[in-house]
Amino acid sequence: MLAPVGGGFFMEGYWVWCGSVIKGEDGNYHMFASRWPKDLPFHPGWGMESEIVRAVSKTPEGPYKFAEVVLGFRGPEYWDGCSVHNPVICKYKDEYVLFYMGTTHPFGATPRGRNLKHESYQWQAARSNKRIGATTSKSVFGPWKRSDQPLLNVRSGCFDNFFTSNPAPCINEDGSCLLIYKTRSYLKPPYECDDIYGPMALGVAWAPHYSGPYKRLTDKALFDINEGVLEDPFIWKTSNGYGMIAKDWKGTYTGNIGSTVYASSTDGLNWTIENHPAFGRDILWSDGKIRTMGNMDRPFILFDGDKMTHLFVATNDGKEADFATMTSSWNACIPLKQ
């Protein structure tokens, strides 16, 4: 099926990313997304002033209209006080559960425009403070119970000792939760490059209830970080275990940078990656044109019962995996063939 031009979610004056959708008690579709002002660079602006918003549409395809800020700035004294990002909305029985990444730093106002760089000490501090948390509500309209503690912290001496982010939760029928997450580890000197941290890795944790406490299932990364880099996982329950789609950062598994892989697992710990891409960066739009997008990040699948109905991706108009070339970003919706 065709991706509708003008569908999804876009906001003038903001970078938009991380779309996660659920059908609310009002029968409408509610997207929880990240946004941050465009007077900041896309990267690392998201790590400094991102907030999580809710947008609404009568149909899954959209367009979604901004409704409210769900989580925003609440002070650097909180673990998630300065920036919130990576929303993933779930529901268990009568409770909505919003997983997200939060961070903070003690350095006051964010440098604007080109003054904010990857090397900026404000960003380096915020990056090291990224943690995964969750908030809950009995209604998609809130109010949301925001916790003063993250769900998943870092571990000293392990591969996930730098930060935790990009939550990919799957709440099981009994309320337990499998949680895949992105992380990095600090490197010991002497450094081979300017970075003080290792490559991106995925970890896995489990809790008897989605509110925690979470326990890591392994002391090693899920996939060999020397072989390839996977990012932005999304997972779901299958008839014989779990399914996952994730971004192939370097094109190691798919042969195409930024394409998305599919992996399966019977236990959530041991995963098998298919040897062909789940999808790439080319989108066929409703105007009949195929466009190669700059990114196809943060994939999210909307289900109707057991059926996958729509794929949501964060995308932009830039060149291949180059945030510096983009002028606009939005969350696109792609209806899926049954």
XYZ file of C-alpha atoms in Angstrom, residues 49-303:
255
model
C 15.452 19.988 24.864
C 13.261 17.176 23.508
C 9.778 16.830 24.960
C 7.151 14.134 24.469
C 3.874 15.266 22.920
C 0.557 13.654 22.032
C -1.087 14.131 18.625
C -4.476 12.810 17.482
C -6.050 11.474 14.286
C -9.333 9.750 13.439
C -7.419 7.277 11.255
C -4.046 5.532 11.707
C -2.667 7.232 8.591
C -3.238 10.758 9.887
C -2.537 13.566 9.558
C -2.078 13.800 13.318
C -2.803 17.107 15.030
C -0.887 18.291 18.072
C -2.921 17.964 21.275
C -0.620 18.528 24.260
C 2.807 18.220 25.824
C 2.784 15.007 27.865
C 6.280 15.196 29.379
C 8.543 18.231 29.286
C 11.190 20.099 31.222
C 10.858 19.793 35.008
C 14.269 20.865 36.328
C 17.850 19.531 36.208
C 17.522 18.022 39.684
C 15.397 15.220 38.196
C 16.877 12.274 36.296
C 14.636 13.171 33.315
C 14.452 16.882 34.032
C 16.021 18.397 30.918
C 15.098 16.187 27.958
C 12.712 13.270 27.307
C 12.793 11.187 24.138
C 12.122 7.737 22.593
C 8.451 7.353 23.672
C 6.856 3.912 23.279
C 3.192 3.642 24.269
C 1.731 0.339 25.516
C -1.434 -0.737 27.301
C -1.952 -3.480 29.862
C -5.567 -4.121 30.865
C -6.888 -0.673 31.882
C -3.526 1.083 32.231
C -1.516 2.958 29.606
C 2.252 2.631 30.001
C 4.593 5.119 28.330
C 8.233 4.039 28.218
C 10.822 6.705 27.361
C 14.378 7.927 27.745
C 15.132 10.868 30.031
C 18.273 12.821 30.812
C 19.588 15.839 32.674
C 22.681 18.003 33.076
C 23.723 20.781 35.491
C 24.886 23.432 33.022
C 21.867 25.703 32.566
C 20.665 27.116 29.260
C 21.333 25.164 26.063
C 23.647 26.838 23.509
C 21.573 27.798 20.466
C 22.180 27.078 16.803
C 25.668 26.102 15.750
C 26.981 26.854 19.222
C 25.628 23.454 20.267
C 27.969 20.782 18.946
C 28.670 17.109 19.446
C 31.726 18.156 21.476
C 29.782 20.574 23.721
C 30.221 19.734 27.397
C 26.484 20.216 27.957
C 25.717 17.432 25.480
C 28.449 15.158 26.789
C 26.993 15.428 30.297
C 23.423 14.887 29.074
C 24.486 11.907 26.998
C 26.096 10.137 29.944
C 22.937 10.682 32.024
C 20.492 9.003 29.627
C 18.270 6.498 31.430
C 15.088 4.549 30.634
C 11.918 5.251 32.597
C 8.148 4.868 32.354
C 5.011 6.766 33.295
C 1.471 5.426 33.616
C -2.099 6.643 33.302
C -5.619 5.209 33.356
C -6.464 7.399 30.347
C -4.668 8.286 27.148
C -5.433 11.892 28.123
C -3.564 11.582 31.441
C -2.773 12.550 34.102
C 0.546 10.687 33.939
C 2.356 9.488 37.040
C 5.949 10.548 36.489
C 8.527 8.647 38.553
C 11.470 10.204 40.339
C 13.601 7.145 39.561
C 14.453 5.495 36.223
C 13.427 1.924 35.458
C 16.797 0.892 34.058
C 20.080 2.345 35.288
C 23.631 1.658 34.126
C 25.830 -1.132 35.508
C 29.372 -0.551 36.659
C 31.960 -2.678 34.909
C 29.560 -4.002 32.260
C 28.945 -3.296 28.590
C 26.043 -1.014 29.605
C 27.924 1.294 32.000
C 27.526 4.521 29.959
C 23.781 5.015 29.410
C 20.467 3.234 28.753
C 18.100 4.488 26.039
C 15.857 3.518 23.103
C 13.504 1.266 25.106
C 11.780 -1.571 23.249
C 9.277 -3.126 25.691
C 6.954 -6.088 25.256
C 4.407 -6.555 28.042
C 3.309 -10.173 28.305
C -0.189 -11.434 29.182
C 0.777 -11.902 32.853
C 2.065 -8.305 33.148
C 5.736 -9.259 32.993
C 7.872 -7.282 30.564
C 10.792 -8.027 28.274
C 12.799 -4.854 27.625
C 15.412 -4.486 24.888
C 17.515 -1.328 25.168
C 20.390 0.521 23.538
C 23.608 1.226 25.418
C 27.341 1.915 25.174
C 30.327 1.348 27.433
C 33.112 3.649 28.541
C 36.503 2.887 27.049
C 39.706 2.771 29.047
C 42.662 4.903 27.891
C 44.656 5.076 25.728
C 41.883 5.971 23.272
C 42.093 5.030 19.617
C 39.821 7.921 18.645
C 38.261 11.069 20.122
C 35.337 9.163 21.619
C 35.558 7.845 25.159
C 32.877 5.199 24.601
C 32.529 2.026 22.592
C 30.113 1.136 19.778
C 26.363 0.939 20.220
C 25.040 -2.314 21.652
C 21.675 -3.830 22.543
C 20.940 -5.353 25.943
C 17.958 -7.167 27.412
C 16.220 -7.039 30.788
C 13.115 -8.626 32.284
C 10.715 -7.723 35.107
C 7.880 -9.753 36.697
C 5.758 -6.606 36.285
C 6.274 -3.768 33.814
C 6.730 -1.340 36.719
C 9.912 -3.238 37.700
C 12.306 -4.082 39.165
C 14.192 -5.083 36.021
C 16.951 -7.676 35.951
C 19.426 -8.085 33.100
C 19.263 -11.455 31.399
C 22.880 -11.360 30.246
C 26.182 -9.600 30.909
C 26.939 -9.496 27.192
C 25.464 -7.556 24.296
C 22.697 -9.384 22.404
C 24.605 -9.162 19.118
C 28.334 -9.154 18.364
C 29.310 -5.459 18.325
C 32.407 -6.310 16.292
C 30.203 -7.717 13.527
C 27.594 -4.982 13.131
C 25.581 -2.266 14.857
C 21.824 -2.452 15.433
C 19.786 0.467 16.775
C 16.155 1.463 17.357
C 14.722 -1.984 18.149
C 10.989 -2.637 18.235
C 9.766 -5.987 19.603
C 6.449 -7.853 19.830
C 5.075 -11.200 20.968
C 4.740 -13.970 18.394
C 3.217 -17.441 18.510
C 6.580 -18.988 19.370
C 8.447 -16.175 21.126
C 9.329 -12.653 20.040
C 9.908 -10.702 16.840
C 12.188 -7.697 16.402
C 12.895 -5.094 13.766
C 15.936 -2.842 14.169
C 17.983 -0.375 12.160
C 21.087 -1.798 10.464
C 23.293 1.205 11.234
C 26.249 0.265 9.007
C 24.475 -2.023 6.544
C 26.354 -5.054 7.858
C 23.375 -7.405 7.849
C 21.378 -6.056 4.904
C 24.057 -4.610 2.641
C 22.316 -1.213 2.812
C 23.127 1.483 5.377
C 20.032 2.393 7.375
C 17.883 -0.523 6.228
C 15.912 -2.507 8.798
C 16.504 -6.124 9.799
C 14.096 -8.696 11.184
C 15.132 -11.054 13.991
C 13.286 -13.726 15.943
C 13.731 -15.352 19.334
C 12.017 -18.036 21.388
C 13.177 -16.637 24.742
C 14.017 -12.948 24.172
C 17.678 -13.656 24.833
C 18.935 -15.612 21.824
C 18.082 -13.949 18.516
C 18.404 -15.050 14.896
C 18.730 -12.326 12.251
C 17.198 -12.962 8.839
C 19.640 -12.584 5.936
C 17.463 -10.118 4.035
C 16.162 -6.652 4.967
C 12.687 -6.186 6.415
C 12.513 -2.872 4.554
C 14.828 -0.173 3.219
C 14.826 3.607 2.924
C 12.731 3.757 -0.247
C 9.076 4.723 0.248
C 6.358 4.608 -2.408
C 4.095 7.586 -1.692
C 0.468 8.169 -2.609
C 1.519 10.617 -5.348
C 3.097 7.667 -7.168
C 6.696 8.704 -6.476
C 9.373 6.580 -4.822
C 11.643 8.632 -2.592
C 14.795 7.472 -0.852
C 14.538 8.918 2.641
C 17.477 10.189 4.651
C 16.557 7.944 7.553
C 13.980 5.313 8.471
C 14.486 5.320 12.245
C 12.510 4.398 15.370
C 10.184 1.886 13.618
C 6.887 1.151 15.346
C 4.225 -1.349 14.246
C 0.538 -0.788 15.013
C -1.434 -3.984 15.633
